[in-house]
Coordinates of C-alpha atoms in Angstrom, one line a residue:
M944 CA -12.8 24.2 -19.3
T945 CA -9.3 24.7 -17.9
F946 CA -6.1 23.9 -19.9
G947 CA -8.3 21.9 -22.3
F948 CA -9.8 19.8 -19.5
S949 CA -13.5 19.4 -18.4
Y950 CA -15.0 16.6 -16.3
N951 CA -17.5 15.6 -19.0
S952 CA -15.0 15.4 -21.8
P953 CA -13.1 12.2 -22.7
V954 CA -10.0 13.8 -21.3
G955 CA -11.7 14.4 -18.0
K956 CA -13.2 10.9 -18.0
W957 CA -9.8 9.2 -18.5
L958 CA -8.0 11.5 -16.1
G959 CA -10.5 10.4 -13.5
F960 CA -9.9 6.7 -14.3
V961 CA -6.1 7.2 -14.0
A962 CA -6.6 8.8 -10.6
A963 CA -8.8 5.9 -9.7
V964 CA -6.0 3.5 -10.7
W965 CA -3.5 5.4 -8.5
V966 CA -5.9 5.2 -5.5
Q967 CA -6.3 1.4 -6.0
A968 CA -2.5 1.1 -6.3
I969 CA -2.2 2.3 -2.8
S970 CA -5.3 0.9 -1.2
G971 CA -4.2 -2.7 -0.6
N972 CA -2.7 -1.8 2.7
N973 CA -5.2 -4.1 4.4
Y974 CA -3.2 -7.1 3.0
T975 CA 0.2 -5.9 4.3
F976 CA -0.2 -7.0 8.0
S977 CA 2.4 -9.8 7.7
N978 CA 5.1 -7.2 7.0
Y979 CA 4.9 -5.7 10.5
S980 CA 2.9 -8.3 12.5
D981 CA 6.0 -9.9 14.0
A982 CA 7.1 -6.4 15.2
L983 CA 3.8 -5.9 16.9
K984 CA 3.9 -9.5 18.4
S985 CA 7.3 -8.9 19.9
L986 CA 6.6 -5.3 21.1
M987 CA 3.3 -6.2 22.8
A988 CA 4.3 -9.8 23.9
L989 CA 1.2 -11.3 22.2
T990 CA 0.2 -14.9 21.7
Q991 CA -0.7 -16.0 18.1
L992 CA -4.4 -15.9 19.0
Q993 CA -4.0 -12.3 20.2
L994 CA -2.1 -11.3 17.1
N995 CA -4.6 -12.9 14.8
N996 CA -7.4 -11.1 16.6
L997 CA -5.5 -7.9 15.9
S998 CA -5.6 -8.8 12.2
V999 CA -9.3 -9.6 12.6
A1000 CA -9.8 -6.1 14.0
K1001 CA -8.1 -4.7 10.9
D1002 CA -10.6 -6.7 8.8
V1003 CA -13.6 -5.8 10.9
G1004 CA -13.0 -2.3 9.6
K1005 CA -14.4 -3.7 6.3
A1006 CA -17.7 -4.4 8.2
F1007 CA -18.1 -0.6 8.7
G1008 CA -17.9 -0.3 4.9
I1009 CA -21.7 -0.3 5.1
L1010 CA -21.4 3.4 6.1
A1011 CA -19.4 4.0 2.9
G1012 CA -22.1 2.2 0.9
L1013 CA -24.9 4.3 2.5
A1014 CA -22.8 7.5 1.9
S1015 CA -22.2 6.6 -1.8
D1016 CA -25.8 7.6 -2.7
R1017 CA -25.7 10.8 -0.6
L1018 CA -22.1 12.2 -0.8
S1019 CA -20.0 13.1 -3.8
T1020 CA -17.1 11.0 -4.9
P1021 CA -14.4 13.4 -3.7
V1022 CA -15.9 13.6 -0.2
I1023 CA -16.0 9.8 0.1
I1024 CA -12.3 9.5 -1.0
L1025 CA -11.2 12.3 1.4
I1026 CA -12.9 10.5 4.4
G1027 CA -11.0 7.3 3.5
G1028 CA -7.7 9.2 3.1
I1029 CA -8.0 10.9 6.5
E1030 CA -9.1 7.8 8.3
G1031 CA -6.1 5.8 6.9
F1032 CA -3.7 8.6 7.9
I1033 CA -4.9 8.4 11.5
G1034 CA -5.2 4.6 11.7
Y1035 CA -1.7 3.7 10.3
G1036 CA -0.1 6.9 11.7
V1037 CA -0.8 5.7 15.3
Q1038 CA 0.5 2.2 14.5
W1039 CA 3.7 3.9 13.1
L1040 CA 4.1 5.9 16.4
V1041 CA 3.9 2.7 18.4
V1042 CA 6.2 0.5 16.2
S1043 CA 8.7 3.3 15.8
G1044 CA 9.0 3.7 19.6
T1045 CA 7.8 7.3 19.4
I1046 CA 5.0 6.5 21.9
K1047 CA 4.6 3.5 24.3
P1048 CA 2.5 0.6 23.2
L1049 CA -1.2 1.4 23.6
P1050 CA -3.6 -0.9 25.4
Y1051 CA -4.7 -3.9 23.3
W1052 CA -8.2 -2.6 22.8
A1053 CA -6.9 0.8 21.6
M1054 CA -4.6 -0.9 19.1
C1055 CA -7.7 -2.8 17.8
I1056 CA -9.5 0.5 17.2
F1057 CA -6.7 2.0 15.2
L1058 CA -6.2 -1.2 13.2
C1059 CA -9.9 -1.2 12.5
M1060 CA -9.7 2.5 11.3
G1061 CA -6.9 1.5 8.9
G1062 CA -8.9 -1.3 7.5
N1063 CA -12.1 0.8 7.2
S1064 CA -10.3 3.5 5.3
T1065 CA -10.0 1.3 2.2
T1066 CA -13.7 0.7 2.1
W1067 CA -14.3 4.4 1.5
M1068 CA -11.7 4.6 -1.2
N1069 CA -12.8 1.3 -2.9
T1070 CA -16.5 2.2 -2.8
A1071 CA -15.9 5.6 -4.3
I1072 CA -13.6 4.2 -7.0
L1073 CA -15.6 1.1 -8.0
V1074 CA -19.1 2.7 -8.0
T1075 CA -18.0 5.7 -9.9
C1076 CA -15.9 3.9 -12.5
I1077 CA -18.4 1.1 -13.1
R1078 CA -21.1 3.7 -13.7
N1079 CA -18.7 5.8 -16.0
F1080 CA -17.8 2.6 -18.0
R1081 CA -20.9 0.5 -17.5
K1082 CA -20.5 -1.3 -20.9
N1083 CA -17.0 -2.6 -19.8
R1084 CA -17.5 -3.7 -16.2
G1085 CA -15.3 -6.7 -16.4
P1086 CA -12.1 -4.9 -17.7
V1087 CA -12.8 -1.9 -15.3
T1088 CA -13.1 -4.2 -12.3
G1089 CA -10.2 -6.4 -13.4
I1090 CA -7.9 -3.3 -13.7
L1091 CA -8.9 -1.6 -10.5
K1092 CA -8.9 -4.8 -8.4
G1093 CA -5.6 -5.7 -10.2
Y1094 CA -3.9 -2.6 -8.9
V1095 CA -5.2 -3.3 -5.4
G1096 CA -3.5 -6.6 -5.7
L1097 CA -0.3 -5.0 -6.8
S1098 CA -0.4 -2.4 -4.1
T1099 CA 1.0 -4.8 -1.5
A1100 CA 4.0 -5.6 -3.7
I1101 CA 4.5 -2.0 -4.6
F1102 CA 4.7 -0.9 -0.9
T1103 CA 6.7 -4.0 0.1
D1104 CA 9.3 -3.7 -2.7
I1105 CA 9.7 0.0 -2.4
C1106 CA 10.2 -0.3 1.4
S1107 CA 12.6 -3.2 0.9
A1108 CA 14.5 -1.4 -1.8
L1109 CA 14.9 1.9 0.0
F1110 CA 14.5 1.2 3.7
A1111 CA 15.6 -2.5 4.1
S1112 CA 12.0 -3.7 5.0
D1113 CA 12.0 -1.6 8.3
P1114 CA 8.5 -2.2 9.8
S1115 CA 8.2 1.4 11.2
T1116 CA 9.1 3.0 7.9
F1117 CA 6.7 0.7 6.2
L1118 CA 3.8 1.9 8.4
L1119 CA 4.8 5.5 7.8
L1120 CA 4.5 4.9 4.1
L1121 CA 1.1 3.3 4.6
A1122 CA 0.0 6.4 6.5
V1123 CA 1.3 9.2 4.3
V1124 CA 1.3 7.9 0.7
P1125 CA -2.4 6.9 0.4
F1126 CA -3.5 10.2 2.0
A1127 CA -1.4 12.2 -0.6
V1128 CA -2.8 10.2 -3.5
C1129 CA -6.4 10.6 -2.3
L1130 CA -5.9 14.4 -2.3
T1131 CA -4.9 14.1 -6.0
A1132 CA -7.9 11.9 -6.8
I1133 CA -10.5 14.2 -5.3
V1134 CA -9.5 16.8 -8.0
F1135 CA -10.2 14.6 -11.0
L1136 CA -12.6 11.8 -10.3
R1137 CA -16.3 12.5 -10.9
E1138 CA -19.3 10.5 -12.0
I1139 CA -20.1 11.4 -15.7
P1140 CA -22.4 10.0 -18.4
P1141 CA -21.2 6.7 -19.9
S1142 CA -20.3 6.2 -23.5
A1143 CA -23.3 6.6 -25.9
T1144 CA -22.0 5.1 -29.1
S1145 CA -20.4 1.8 -30.2
A1146 CA -17.4 3.8 -31.4
E1147 CA -16.8 5.2 -27.9
E1148 CA -17.1 1.7 -26.5
K1149 CA -14.5 0.4 -28.9
E1150 CA -12.2 3.3 -28.0
E1151 CA -12.6 2.4 -24.3
V1152 CA -11.7 -1.2 -24.9
K1153 CA -8.5 -0.1 -26.7
Y1154 CA -7.5 2.2 -23.9
F1155 CA -8.3 -0.5 -21.3
G1156 CA -6.0 -2.8 -23.3
V1157 CA -3.2 -0.2 -23.0
I1158 CA -3.6 0.1 -19.2
N1159 CA -3.7 -3.7 -18.9
I1160 CA -0.4 -3.9 -20.7
I1161 CA 1.2 -1.3 -18.5
A1162 CA -0.1 -3.2 -15.4
V1163 CA 1.3 -6.5 -16.6
I1164 CA 4.7 -4.8 -17.2
I1165 CA 4.6 -3.4 -13.6
A1166 CA 3.8 -6.9 -12.3
I1167 CA 6.6 -8.6 -14.2
Y1168 CA 9.0 -5.8 -13.1
L1169 CA 8.1 -6.3 -9.5
L1170 CA 8.3 -10.1 -9.8
A1171 CA 11.8 -9.8 -11.4
F1172 CA 12.9 -7.6 -8.5
D1173 CA 11.6 -10.2 -6.0
I1174 CA 13.3 -13.3 -7.5
S1175 CA 16.6 -11.6 -8.4
G1176 CA 18.0 -11.8 -4.8
T1177 CA 19.6 -9.0 -2.8
H1178 CA 20.4 -5.7 -4.4
G1179 CA 22.7 -2.8 -3.8
K1180 CA 21.6 0.7 -2.7
V1181 CA 22.0 2.4 -6.1
F1182 CA 20.3 -0.5 -7.9
S1183 CA 17.4 -0.3 -5.5
Q1184 CA 17.0 3.5 -5.9
I1185 CA 17.0 3.1 -9.7
F1186 CA 14.4 0.3 -9.3
A1187 CA 12.1 2.6 -7.2
A1188 CA 12.5 5.5 -9.7
I1189 CA 11.5 3.3 -12.7
L1190 CA 8.6 1.9 -10.8
L1191 CA 7.2 5.4 -10.1
V1192 CA 7.6 6.2 -13.8
L1193 CA 5.6 3.1 -14.7
L1194 CA 2.9 3.9 -12.3
A1195 CA 2.6 7.4 -13.8
S1196 CA 2.5 6.1 -17.4
P1197 CA -1.3 5.6 -17.7
L1198 CA -1.4 9.4 -17.9
L1199 CA -0.3 9.0 -21.5
I1200 CA -3.9 8.2 -22.4
P1201 CA -5.5 11.5 -21.3
I1202 CA -2.4 13.3 -22.7
H1203 CA -2.9 11.6 -26.0
L1204 CA -6.6 12.6 -26.0
M1205 CA -5.7 16.2 -25.1
V1206 CA -3.2 16.4 -28.0
K1207 CA -5.8 14.8 -30.4
N1208 CA -8.4 17.4 -29.3
F1209 CA -6.0 20.2 -29.7
I1210 CA -5.1 19.2 -33.2
R1211 CA -8.7 18.7 -34.2
E1212 CA -9.8 22.1 -32.8
N1213 CA -6.9 23.8 -34.6
S1214 CA -7.9 22.0 -37.8
E1215 CA -11.5 23.1 -37.5
N1216 CA -10.4 26.7 -36.9
L1217 CA -8.3 26.6 -40.1
D1218 CA -11.3 25.2 -42.0
V1219 CA -13.5 28.0 -40.8
E1220 CA -10.9 30.7 -41.6
G1221 CA -10.2 29.2 -45.1
N1222 CA -13.9 28.6 -45.8
N1223 CA -13.0 25.0 -46.7
I1224 CA -15.9 23.3 -44.9
A1225 CA -17.9 21.0 -47.2
E1226 CA -21.7 21.5 -46.7
P1227 CA -23.5 18.2 -46.8
L1228 CA -26.5 18.3 -49.2
L1229 CA -29.8 18.2 -47.2
G1230 CA -27.8 17.2 -44.1
D1231 CA -29.2 19.7 -41.7
E1232 CA -32.8 19.3 -43.0
T1233 CA -32.7 15.5 -42.7
V1234 CA -31.3 15.7 -39.2
T1235 CA -33.9 18.3 -38.2
E1236 CA -36.7 16.1 -39.6
E1237 CA -35.5 13.1 -37.7
V1238 CA -35.2 15.1 -34.5
E1239 CA -38.7 16.5 -34.9
K1240 CA -40.2 13.0 -35.5
K1241 CA -38.5 11.7 -32.4
E1242 CA -39.7 14.6 -30.3
V1243 CA -43.3 14.0 -31.5
V1244 CA -43.1 10.3 -30.6
V1245 CA -41.7 11.2 -27.2
V1246 CA -44.4 13.7 -26.5
E1247 CA -47.1 11.2 -27.6
E1248 CA -45.6 8.5 -25.3
K1249 CA -45.5 10.9 -22.4
N1250 CA -49.2 12.0 -22.9
A1251 CA -50.4 8.4 -23.4
V1252 CA -52.6 7.2 -20.5
P1253 CA -52.1 3.6 -19.6
A1254 CA -55.3 1.5 -20.0
V1255 CA -54.6 -0.7 -17.0
E1256 CA -52.8 0.3 -13.8
V1257 CA -49.8 -2.1 -13.5
E1258 CA -49.3 -3.5 -10.0
K1259 CA -45.8 -3.0 -8.7
R1260 CA -43.9 -6.3 -8.7
P1261 CA -40.6 -7.2 -6.9
P1262 CA -37.5 -6.9 -9.2
V1263 CA -36.2 -10.0 -10.9
I1264 CA -32.6 -10.9 -11.1
G1265 CA -30.8 -8.6 -13.5
E1266 CA -32.9 -5.5 -12.5
D1267 CA -32.1 -2.9 -9.8
H1268 CA -32.5 -4.3 -6.3
T1269 CA -32.3 -2.5 -2.9
I1270 CA -30.2 -4.3 -0.4
F1271 CA -33.3 -5.8 1.3
E1272 CA -34.7 -7.0 -2.0
A1273 CA -31.3 -8.6 -2.9
M1274 CA -31.1 -10.3 0.5
R1275 CA -34.5 -11.9 -0.1
T1276 CA -33.1 -13.8 -3.1
L1277 CA -31.4 -17.2 -3.0
D1278 CA -28.8 -16.1 -5.5
F1279 CA -27.5 -13.4 -3.2
W1280 CA -26.8 -15.9 -0.4
I1281 CA -25.2 -18.4 -2.8
L1282 CA -22.9 -15.6 -3.9
F1283 CA -22.3 -14.5 -0.3
V1284 CA -21.4 -17.9 1.1
S1285 CA -19.2 -18.9 -1.9
F1286 CA -17.5 -15.6 -1.6
L1287 CA -16.8 -16.3 2.1
C1288 CA -15.2 -19.6 1.3
G1289 CA -12.8 -17.9 -1.1
V1290 CA -11.8 -14.6 0.5
G1291 CA -12.1 -15.9 4.1
T1292 CA -9.5 -18.6 3.6
G1293 CA -7.3 -16.4 1.3
L1294 CA -7.2 -13.7 4.0
T1295 CA -6.1 -16.3 6.5
V1296 CA -3.0 -17.0 4.5
M1297 CA -2.3 -13.3 3.9
N1298 CA -2.6 -12.5 7.6
N1299 CA -0.5 -15.4 8.8
L1300 CA 2.2 -15.5 6.1
G1301 CA 4.7 -14.0 8.6
Q1302 CA 4.2 -16.8 11.1
M1303 CA 3.9 -19.5 8.3
G1304 CA 7.3 -18.5 6.9
L1305 CA 8.9 -18.4 10.3
A1306 CA 7.4 -21.8 11.2
L1307 CA 9.0 -23.3 8.0
G1308 CA 12.4 -21.7 8.8
Y1309 CA 12.3 -18.6 6.5
V1310 CA 13.9 -15.5 8.1
D1311 CA 12.6 -12.9 5.6
V1312 CA 8.9 -13.5 4.7
S1313 CA 8.4 -10.3 2.6
I1314 CA 9.0 -12.3 -0.6
F1315 CA 5.9 -14.4 0.1
V1316 CA 3.8 -11.2 0.8
S1317 CA 5.0 -9.8 -2.5
L1318 CA 4.4 -13.0 -4.4
T1319 CA 0.8 -13.3 -3.1
S1320 CA 0.3 -9.7 -4.2
I1321 CA 1.7 -10.0 -7.7
W1322 CA 0.0 -13.2 -8.5
G1323 CA -3.2 -11.8 -7.1
F1324 CA -2.9 -9.0 -9.6
F1325 CA -2.6 -11.6 -12.5
G1326 CA -5.7 -13.3 -11.1
R1327 CA -7.7 -10.1 -11.0
I1328 CA -6.7 -8.5 -14.2
I1329 CA -6.9 -11.7 -16.4
S1330 CA -10.2 -12.9 -14.9
G1331 CA -11.9 -9.5 -15.4
S1332 CA -11.0 -9.3 -19.1
V1333 CA -11.5 -13.0 -19.8
S1334 CA -14.9 -13.3 -18.1
E1335 CA -16.0 -10.2 -20.1
Y1336 CA -14.8 -11.7 -23.3
F1337 CA -16.6 -15.0 -22.9
I1338 CA -19.9 -13.2 -21.9
K1339 CA -19.7 -11.3 -25.2
K1340 CA -18.7 -14.3 -27.3
A1341 CA -20.5 -17.2 -25.8
A1342 CA -22.9 -15.9 -23.0
M1343 CA -20.8 -17.8 -20.5
P1344 CA -21.9 -17.0 -16.9
R1345 CA -19.3 -15.1 -14.9
P1346 CA -19.6 -17.3 -11.8
I1347 CA -18.0 -20.2 -13.6
W1348 CA -14.6 -18.5 -13.2
N1349 CA -15.2 -18.3 -9.4
A1350 CA -15.8 -22.1 -9.4
A1351 CA -12.5 -22.7 -11.2
S1352 CA -10.6 -20.5 -8.8
Q1353 CA -12.2 -22.3 -5.8
I1354 CA -11.0 -25.8 -6.9
L1355 CA -7.5 -24.5 -7.7
M1356 CA -7.4 -22.8 -4.3
A1357 CA -8.2 -26.1 -2.6
V1358 CA -5.3 -27.7 -4.4
G1359 CA -3.0 -24.9 -3.2
Y1360 CA -4.0 -25.5 0.4
I1361 CA -3.3 -29.2 0.1
L1362 CA 0.2 -28.4 -1.2
L1363 CA 0.7 -26.0 1.7
A1364 CA -0.4 -28.8 4.1
M1365 CA 2.1 -31.2 2.6
A1366 CA 4.9 -28.6 3.4
M1367 CA 7.3 -29.9 0.7
P1368 CA 10.4 -27.9 -0.1
G1369 CA 9.3 -24.8 -2.0
S1370 CA 5.6 -25.4 -1.3
L1371 CA 5.2 -22.0 0.4
Y1372 CA 6.4 -20.3 -2.8
I1373 CA 3.9 -22.3 -4.9
G1374 CA 1.1 -22.0 -2.4
S1375 CA 1.6 -18.2 -2.1
C1376 CA 1.2 -17.8 -5.9
I1377 CA -1.8 -20.1 -6.1
V1378 CA -3.6 -18.4 -3.2
G1379 CA -2.8 -15.0 -4.7
I1380 CA -4.2 -15.9 -8.2
C1381 CA -7.4 -17.5 -6.8
Y1382 CA -8.1 -14.7 -4.3
G1383 CA -7.6 -12.2 -7.1
V1384 CA -10.1 -14.0 -9.4
R1385 CA -12.6 -14.3 -6.6
L1386 CA -12.6 -10.5 -6.0
A1387 CA -12.5 -9.4 -9.7
V1388 CA -15.3 -11.7 -10.8
S1389 CA -17.7 -11.4 -7.8
V1390 CA -17.8 -7.6 -8.0
P1391 CA -19.2 -7.2 -11.5
T1392 CA -21.3 -10.3 -11.0
A1393 CA -23.2 -8.6 -8.1
S1394 CA -23.8 -5.5 -10.3
E1395 CA -25.2 -7.7 -13.1
L1396 CA -27.5 -9.7 -10.8
F1397 CA -28.7 -6.8 -8.6
G1398 CA -28.2 -3.7 -10.7
L1399 CA -26.2 -0.5 -10.3
K1400 CA -28.7 1.8 -8.6
Y1401 CA -27.9 0.6 -5.1
Y1402 CA -24.7 -1.0 -5.9
G1403 CA -22.5 0.9 -3.4
L1404 CA -24.4 -0.6 -0.4
I1405 CA -24.8 -4.1 -2.0
Y1406 CA -21.0 -4.2 -2.6
N1407 CA -20.2 -3.3 1.0
V1408 CA -22.6 -5.9 2.4
L1409 CA -21.0 -8.5 0.1
I1410 CA -17.5 -7.6 1.4
L1411 CA -18.7 -8.2 5.0
N1412 CA -17.2 -11.6 4.1
L1413 CA -13.7 -10.1 4.7
P1414 CA -14.1 -9.5 8.4
L1415 CA -16.4 -12.5 8.8
G1416 CA -14.0 -14.8 7.0
S1417 CA -11.0 -13.3 8.9
F1418 CA -12.7 -13.9 12.2
L1419 CA -13.8 -17.5 11.4
F1420 CA -10.7 -18.8 9.5
S1421 CA -7.9 -16.5 10.8
G1422 CA -8.9 -15.4 14.3
L1423 CA -10.5 -18.7 15.5
L1424 CA -9.3 -21.5 13.3
A1425 CA -5.7 -20.5 12.6
G1426 CA -5.2 -18.7 16.0
L1427 CA -6.5 -21.5 18.2
L1428 CA -4.8 -24.4 16.2
Y1429 CA -1.4 -22.5 16.1
D1430 CA -1.5 -21.8 19.9
S1431 CA -2.4 -25.5 20.6
Q1432 CA 0.9 -26.5 18.8
A1433 CA 3.1 -23.6 20.1
T1434 CA 5.4 -23.3 23.1
K1435 CA 5.4 -20.3 25.4
T1436 CA 8.3 -17.8 25.4
A1437 CA 9.8 -16.0 28.4
D1438 CA 8.1 -12.7 27.6
G1439 CA 4.6 -14.2 27.6
G1440 CA 4.2 -14.8 23.9
N1441 CA 4.6 -18.1 22.0
T1442 CA 6.2 -19.6 19.0
C1443 CA 5.8 -22.7 16.8
V1444 CA 8.3 -24.2 14.4
G1445 CA 7.5 -27.0 11.9
A1446 CA 5.1 -28.1 9.2
H1447 CA 2.6 -29.2 11.9
C1448 CA 1.8 -25.7 13.0
Y1449 CA -0.6 -25.0 10.2
R1450 CA -1.3 -28.4 8.6
L1451 CA -4.8 -28.9 10.0
V1452 CA -5.7 -25.3 9.2
F1453 CA -4.9 -25.9 5.5
I1454 CA -6.9 -29.1 5.4
V1455 CA -10.0 -27.4 6.8
M1456 CA -9.7 -24.5 4.4
S1457 CA -9.4 -26.9 1.4
I1458 CA -12.7 -28.4 2.5
A1459 CA -14.3 -25.0 2.7
C1460 CA -13.1 -24.2 -0.9
I1461 CA -14.7 -27.4 -2.2
V1462 CA -18.0 -26.3 -0.6
G1463 CA -17.5 -22.9 -2.3
F1464 CA -16.9 -24.7 -5.6
G1465 CA -20.2 -26.5 -5.4
L1466 CA -22.1 -23.2 -4.7
D1467 CA -20.4 -21.4 -7.6
I1468 CA -21.4 -24.2 -10.0
L1469 CA -25.0 -23.9 -8.7
L1470 CA -25.0 -20.1 -9.2
T1471 CA -23.6 -20.7 -12.7
F1472 CA -26.7 -22.7 -13.7
R1473 CA -29.1 -20.4 -12.0
T1474 CA -27.7 -17.3 -13.9
K1475 CA -27.5 -18.8 -17.4
S1476 CA -30.6 -17.0 -18.5
I1477 CA -29.3 -13.6 -17.2
Y1478 CA -26.1 -13.9 -19.2
A1479 CA -28.0 -15.1 -22.2
K1480 CA -30.0 -11.8 -22.1
I1481 CA -26.8 -9.7 -21.7
Y1482 CA -25.3 -11.5 -24.7
A1483 CA -28.4 -11.1 -26.8
S1484 CA -28.7 -7.4 -25.9
R1485 CA -25.1 -6.7 -26.8
K1486 CA -25.3 -8.6 -30.0
A1487 CA -28.5 -6.8 -31.0
K1488 CA -26.9 -3.4 -30.3
K1489 CA -23.8 -4.3 -32.3
S1490 CA -26.0 -5.4 -35.3
T1491 CA -28.0 -2.1 -35.0
G1492 CA -24.8 -0.1 -34.9
A1493 CA -23.4 -1.9 -38.0
A1494 CA -26.7 -1.3 -39.9
V1495 CA -26.6 2.4 -39.1
L1496 CA -23.0 2.7 -40.3
S1497 CA -23.8 0.9 -43.5

């Protein structure tokens, strides 16, 4: 123990979770492409299809997340986080060198590689964080996923608003932040985050829920604070610097939880020392004898069970839904593919909006599109953090299957795309918020759903196969659909690029994506009915454990 800290103590556990929150708060750089895409398009004289394929290259980095999934069972958490930090530093660092004019624009294929590296870096960070934290807090998977994915959603707004406040939204400075800040935070996380045993008692579970509530409140305050900055118009230099300083304090405030635990432990240890010195410890009558008897009885039962010879050799059977699956066993189930395709309909279309917000804003006559990037990020946070906690609550209270929330998000997303296709005044503001919320719900709900259906033993690889939907969806909806349809409407510019102005530029894109969301809605409803029995078992198990705990206490 150093300075009252050990990895296996509650203090160490929560220090690790706070470090995980910080990593997630800087790992949403994959969603910030719109902040510097126009600079790349002008500098490299690209068509919209070429630009969109650059964004696809960024998302293809997610496909190589399978490597992170394989490594999650073989390498320690700090090593996986470090790999992600170094890869992001190189990928975004080279992009900064190009956009800042430090070096000449690289060939198109080379830029694709470095964009791919930047995108892949987050898969290492996210895999290490999600797998470790879900295992550390496995009784509270919904809140854990909601919080962590919520901070990923906020990270785009955090980067965007800090850059806007301090550097006037300069694309090269923005890329420099994306290269340096995540690397520095990852170096901090490798010190504190480790996989440790989960809570063993109901009292520890309740304490976890209380602390997750505190972090949720802090996250909501940060989101409202960012939103207030975005909608309050232009700001002076001093005001912007104060804003940035307060934001950093808010991001550091989850540290209050491990500090509180450290102080509580210090007071308790001092109190115990005083009791020993003053001989004031009350000896419970027959306490040790009773405990010893119980332990001995349990040991005898365990020994007997170990020595028992099974009468019949049980033939190995394939796992059923709810048990641990390898990736190949999971892929042989219909439920995996229903979840996979419905996930594609949600995140693939959502990524298309995020990757094209810059051009969508310019097409509708907006000069500064950073507000839309920030709004998508902030409302994505609300979608993630609320759906994680709400879905967990309804599982515990009514055995409600988690996929039902994905279904609700898909139908709302379809409405959002219809609004964007209509291109009424202010529709891009409303559409950005709706897409952000629904994309956030989709991520926060699908991640724990996969762990509940296919287990935690091989979860790192299953998670990374599931998020292959990010590059696949980006290629299908952003690279092909949006790129080709935009170019068909655009006019060529003198430098070899092209541009399109007007609501018609993306109208057909939005209509096709709304149809995809309706398909996703149908699949999520189907998965809801197919998993009712699993969530009924989870509900019954938790209820039985709660009753047993209450009986022991009484």
